[in-house]
mmCIF file of C-alpha atoms in Angstrom:
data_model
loop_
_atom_site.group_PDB
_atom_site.id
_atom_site.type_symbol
_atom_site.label_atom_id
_atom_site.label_comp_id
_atom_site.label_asym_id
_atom_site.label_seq_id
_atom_site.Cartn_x
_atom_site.Cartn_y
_atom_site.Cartn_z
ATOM 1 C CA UNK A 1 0.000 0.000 0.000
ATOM 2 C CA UNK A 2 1.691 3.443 -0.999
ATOM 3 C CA UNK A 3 1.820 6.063 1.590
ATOM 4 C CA UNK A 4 0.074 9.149 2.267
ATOM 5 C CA UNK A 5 2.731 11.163 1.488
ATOM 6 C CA UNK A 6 3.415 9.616 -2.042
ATOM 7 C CA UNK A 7 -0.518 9.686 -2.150
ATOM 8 C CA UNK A 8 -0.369 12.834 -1.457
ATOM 9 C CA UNK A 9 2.273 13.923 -4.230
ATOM 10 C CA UNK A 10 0.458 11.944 -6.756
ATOM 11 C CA UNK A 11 -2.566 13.802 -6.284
ATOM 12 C CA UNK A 12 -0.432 16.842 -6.232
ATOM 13 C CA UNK A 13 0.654 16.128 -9.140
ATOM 14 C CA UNK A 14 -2.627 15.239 -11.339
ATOM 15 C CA UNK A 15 -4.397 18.052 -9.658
ATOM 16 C CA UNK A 16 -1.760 20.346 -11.094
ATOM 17 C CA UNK A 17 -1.284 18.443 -14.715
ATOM 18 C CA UNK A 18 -5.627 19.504 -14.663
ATOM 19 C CA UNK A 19 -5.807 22.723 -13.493
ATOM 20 C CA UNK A 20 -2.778 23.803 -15.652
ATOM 21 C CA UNK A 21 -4.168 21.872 -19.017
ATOM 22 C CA UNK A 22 -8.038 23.348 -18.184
ATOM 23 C CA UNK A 23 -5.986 27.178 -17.443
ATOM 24 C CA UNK A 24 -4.237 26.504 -21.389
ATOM 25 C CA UNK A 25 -0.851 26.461 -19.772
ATOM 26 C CA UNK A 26 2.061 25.583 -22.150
ATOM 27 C CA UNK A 27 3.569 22.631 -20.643
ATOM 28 C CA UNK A 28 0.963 21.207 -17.621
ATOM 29 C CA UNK A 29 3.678 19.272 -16.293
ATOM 30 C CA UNK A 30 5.520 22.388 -15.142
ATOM 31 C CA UNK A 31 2.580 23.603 -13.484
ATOM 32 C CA UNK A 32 2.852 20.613 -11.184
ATOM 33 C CA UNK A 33 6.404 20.988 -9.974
ATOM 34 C CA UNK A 34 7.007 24.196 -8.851
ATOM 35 C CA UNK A 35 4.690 26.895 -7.334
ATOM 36 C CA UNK A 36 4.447 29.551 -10.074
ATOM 37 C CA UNK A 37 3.568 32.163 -7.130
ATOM 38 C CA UNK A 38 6.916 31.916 -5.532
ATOM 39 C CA UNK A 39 8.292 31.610 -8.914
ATOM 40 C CA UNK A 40 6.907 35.179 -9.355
ATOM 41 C CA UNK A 41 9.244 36.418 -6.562
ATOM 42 C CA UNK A 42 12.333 35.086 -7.634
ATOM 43 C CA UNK A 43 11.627 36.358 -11.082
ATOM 44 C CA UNK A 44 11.988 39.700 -9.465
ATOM 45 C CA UNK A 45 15.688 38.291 -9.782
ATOM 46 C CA UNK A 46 15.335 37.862 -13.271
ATOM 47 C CA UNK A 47 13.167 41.319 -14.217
ATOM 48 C CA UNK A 48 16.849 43.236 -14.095
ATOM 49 C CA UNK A 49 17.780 41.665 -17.395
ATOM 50 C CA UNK A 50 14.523 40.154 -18.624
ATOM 51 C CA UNK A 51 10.958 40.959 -19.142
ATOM 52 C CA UNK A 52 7.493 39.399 -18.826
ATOM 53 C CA UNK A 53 5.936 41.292 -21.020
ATOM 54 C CA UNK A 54 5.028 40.455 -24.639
ATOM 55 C CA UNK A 55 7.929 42.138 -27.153
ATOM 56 C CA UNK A 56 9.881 44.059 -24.199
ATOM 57 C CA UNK A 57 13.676 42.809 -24.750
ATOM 58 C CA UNK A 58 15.578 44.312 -21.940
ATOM 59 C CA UNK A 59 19.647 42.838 -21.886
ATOM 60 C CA UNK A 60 18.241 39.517 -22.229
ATOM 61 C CA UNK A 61 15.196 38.367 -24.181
ATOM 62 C CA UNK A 62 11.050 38.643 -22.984
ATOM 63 C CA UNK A 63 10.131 35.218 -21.312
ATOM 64 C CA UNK A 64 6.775 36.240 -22.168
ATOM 65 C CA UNK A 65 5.375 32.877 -24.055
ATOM 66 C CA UNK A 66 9.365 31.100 -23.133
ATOM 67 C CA UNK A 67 8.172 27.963 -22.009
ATOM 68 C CA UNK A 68 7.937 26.069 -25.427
ATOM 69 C CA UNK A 69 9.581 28.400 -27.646
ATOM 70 C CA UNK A 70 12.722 27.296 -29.587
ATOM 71 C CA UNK A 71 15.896 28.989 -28.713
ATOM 72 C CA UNK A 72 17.350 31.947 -29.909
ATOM 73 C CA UNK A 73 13.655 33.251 -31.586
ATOM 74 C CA UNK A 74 12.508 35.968 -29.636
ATOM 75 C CA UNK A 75 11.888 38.930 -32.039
ATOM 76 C CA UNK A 76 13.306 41.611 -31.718
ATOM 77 C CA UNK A 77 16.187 40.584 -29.675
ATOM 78 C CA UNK A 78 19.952 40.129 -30.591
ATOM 79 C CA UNK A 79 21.190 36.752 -29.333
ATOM 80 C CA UNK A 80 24.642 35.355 -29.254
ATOM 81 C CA UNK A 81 25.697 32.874 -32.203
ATOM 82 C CA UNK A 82 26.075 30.002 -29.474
ATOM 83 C CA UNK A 83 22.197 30.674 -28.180
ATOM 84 C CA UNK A 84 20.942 31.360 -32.473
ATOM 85 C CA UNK A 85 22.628 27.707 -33.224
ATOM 86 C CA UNK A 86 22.029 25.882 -29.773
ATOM 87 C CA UNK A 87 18.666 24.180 -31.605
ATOM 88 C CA UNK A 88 16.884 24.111 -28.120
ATOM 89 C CA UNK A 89 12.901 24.121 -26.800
ATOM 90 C CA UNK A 90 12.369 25.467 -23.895
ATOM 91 C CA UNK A 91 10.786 22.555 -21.949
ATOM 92 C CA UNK A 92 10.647 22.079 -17.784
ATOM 93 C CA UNK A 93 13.588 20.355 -18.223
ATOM 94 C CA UNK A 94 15.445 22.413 -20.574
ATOM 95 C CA UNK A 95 14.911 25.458 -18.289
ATOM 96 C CA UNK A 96 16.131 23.539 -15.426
ATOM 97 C CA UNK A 97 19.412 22.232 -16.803
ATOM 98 C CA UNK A 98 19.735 26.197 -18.510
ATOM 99 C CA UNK A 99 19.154 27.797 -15.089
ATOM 100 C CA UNK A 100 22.226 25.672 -13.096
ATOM 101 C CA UNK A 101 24.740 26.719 -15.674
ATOM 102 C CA UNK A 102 23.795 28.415 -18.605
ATOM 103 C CA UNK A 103 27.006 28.485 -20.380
ATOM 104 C CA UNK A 104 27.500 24.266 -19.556
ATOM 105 C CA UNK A 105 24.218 24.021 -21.721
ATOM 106 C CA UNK A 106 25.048 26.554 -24.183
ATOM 107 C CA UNK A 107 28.751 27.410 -24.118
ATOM 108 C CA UNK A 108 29.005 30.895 -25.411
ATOM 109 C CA UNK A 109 25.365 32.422 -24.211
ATOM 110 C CA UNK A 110 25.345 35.744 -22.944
ATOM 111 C CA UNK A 111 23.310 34.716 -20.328
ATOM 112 C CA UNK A 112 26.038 34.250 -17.501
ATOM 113 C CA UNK A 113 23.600 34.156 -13.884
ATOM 114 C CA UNK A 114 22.539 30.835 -12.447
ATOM 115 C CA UNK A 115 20.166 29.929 -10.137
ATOM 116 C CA UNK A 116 21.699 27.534 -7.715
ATOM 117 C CA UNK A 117 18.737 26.672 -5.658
ATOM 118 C CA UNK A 118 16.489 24.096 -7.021
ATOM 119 C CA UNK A 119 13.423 25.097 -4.901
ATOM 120 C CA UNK A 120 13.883 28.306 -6.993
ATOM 121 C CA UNK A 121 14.180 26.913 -10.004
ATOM 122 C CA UNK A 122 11.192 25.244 -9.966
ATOM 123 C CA UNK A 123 9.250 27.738 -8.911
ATOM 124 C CA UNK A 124 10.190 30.393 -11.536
ATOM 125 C CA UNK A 125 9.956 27.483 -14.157
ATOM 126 C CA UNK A 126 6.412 26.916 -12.807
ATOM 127 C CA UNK A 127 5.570 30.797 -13.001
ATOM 128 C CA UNK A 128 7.359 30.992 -16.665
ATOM 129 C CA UNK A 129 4.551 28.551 -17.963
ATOM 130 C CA UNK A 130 1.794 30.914 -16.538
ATOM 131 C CA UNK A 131 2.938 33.445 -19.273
ATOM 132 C CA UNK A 132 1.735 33.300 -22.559
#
């Protein structure tokens, strides 16, 4: 018999796959693993080089509508050979690997901030996929 804790999680988890497929979200799964209102916060982080907003490039590219989106194809923004070429989607997983180390996943981005914790990761990976 599991236990309630891993029943717990497991509801967790399809409650957040629903509510994020029935909301339109991008990628449901990412919904599920982080909580996209403490993601909000950290993006605060993030808001000194990047926007939320549709079109508004800042030093680094709009996340508006990132989760999903190949690499390197934000218009209007000037990326870095390494990020044009690096053939990526942005996926929960993608993000998360991105976020340790940018430059390990794409040697040469101008991205050059990490974000050690993976609490935090999550969570701004879960509050990414609430903007469209």
């Amino acid at each position: 018999m599991r236990s309630p804790r891993v029943m717990w999680q497991s509801a967790a988890v399809l409650f957040g796959v629903l509510i994020a497929g029935a909301s339109g979200a991008t990628s449901p799964a990412i919904a599920a693993t982080g909580d996209a209102a403490a993601g909000e916060k950290v993006f605060t982080r993030c808001a000194v080089c990047h926007s939320n907003q549709v079109g508004v490039n800042k030093v680094g590219p709009s996340l508006d509508g990132v989760v999903g989106r190949k690499s390197g194809t934000e218009p209007g923004y000037s990326y870095s050979p390494a990020m044009k070429s690096a053939g990526l989607t942005w996926d929960s997983a993608t993000l998360d690997k991105f976020l340790q180390g940018p430059s390990s996943l794409v040697h040469g981005t101008k991205m050059f901030l990490s974000v050690p914790s993976e609490t935090d990761r999550q969570n701004v990976i879960a509050y990414l996929a609430t903007l469209k």
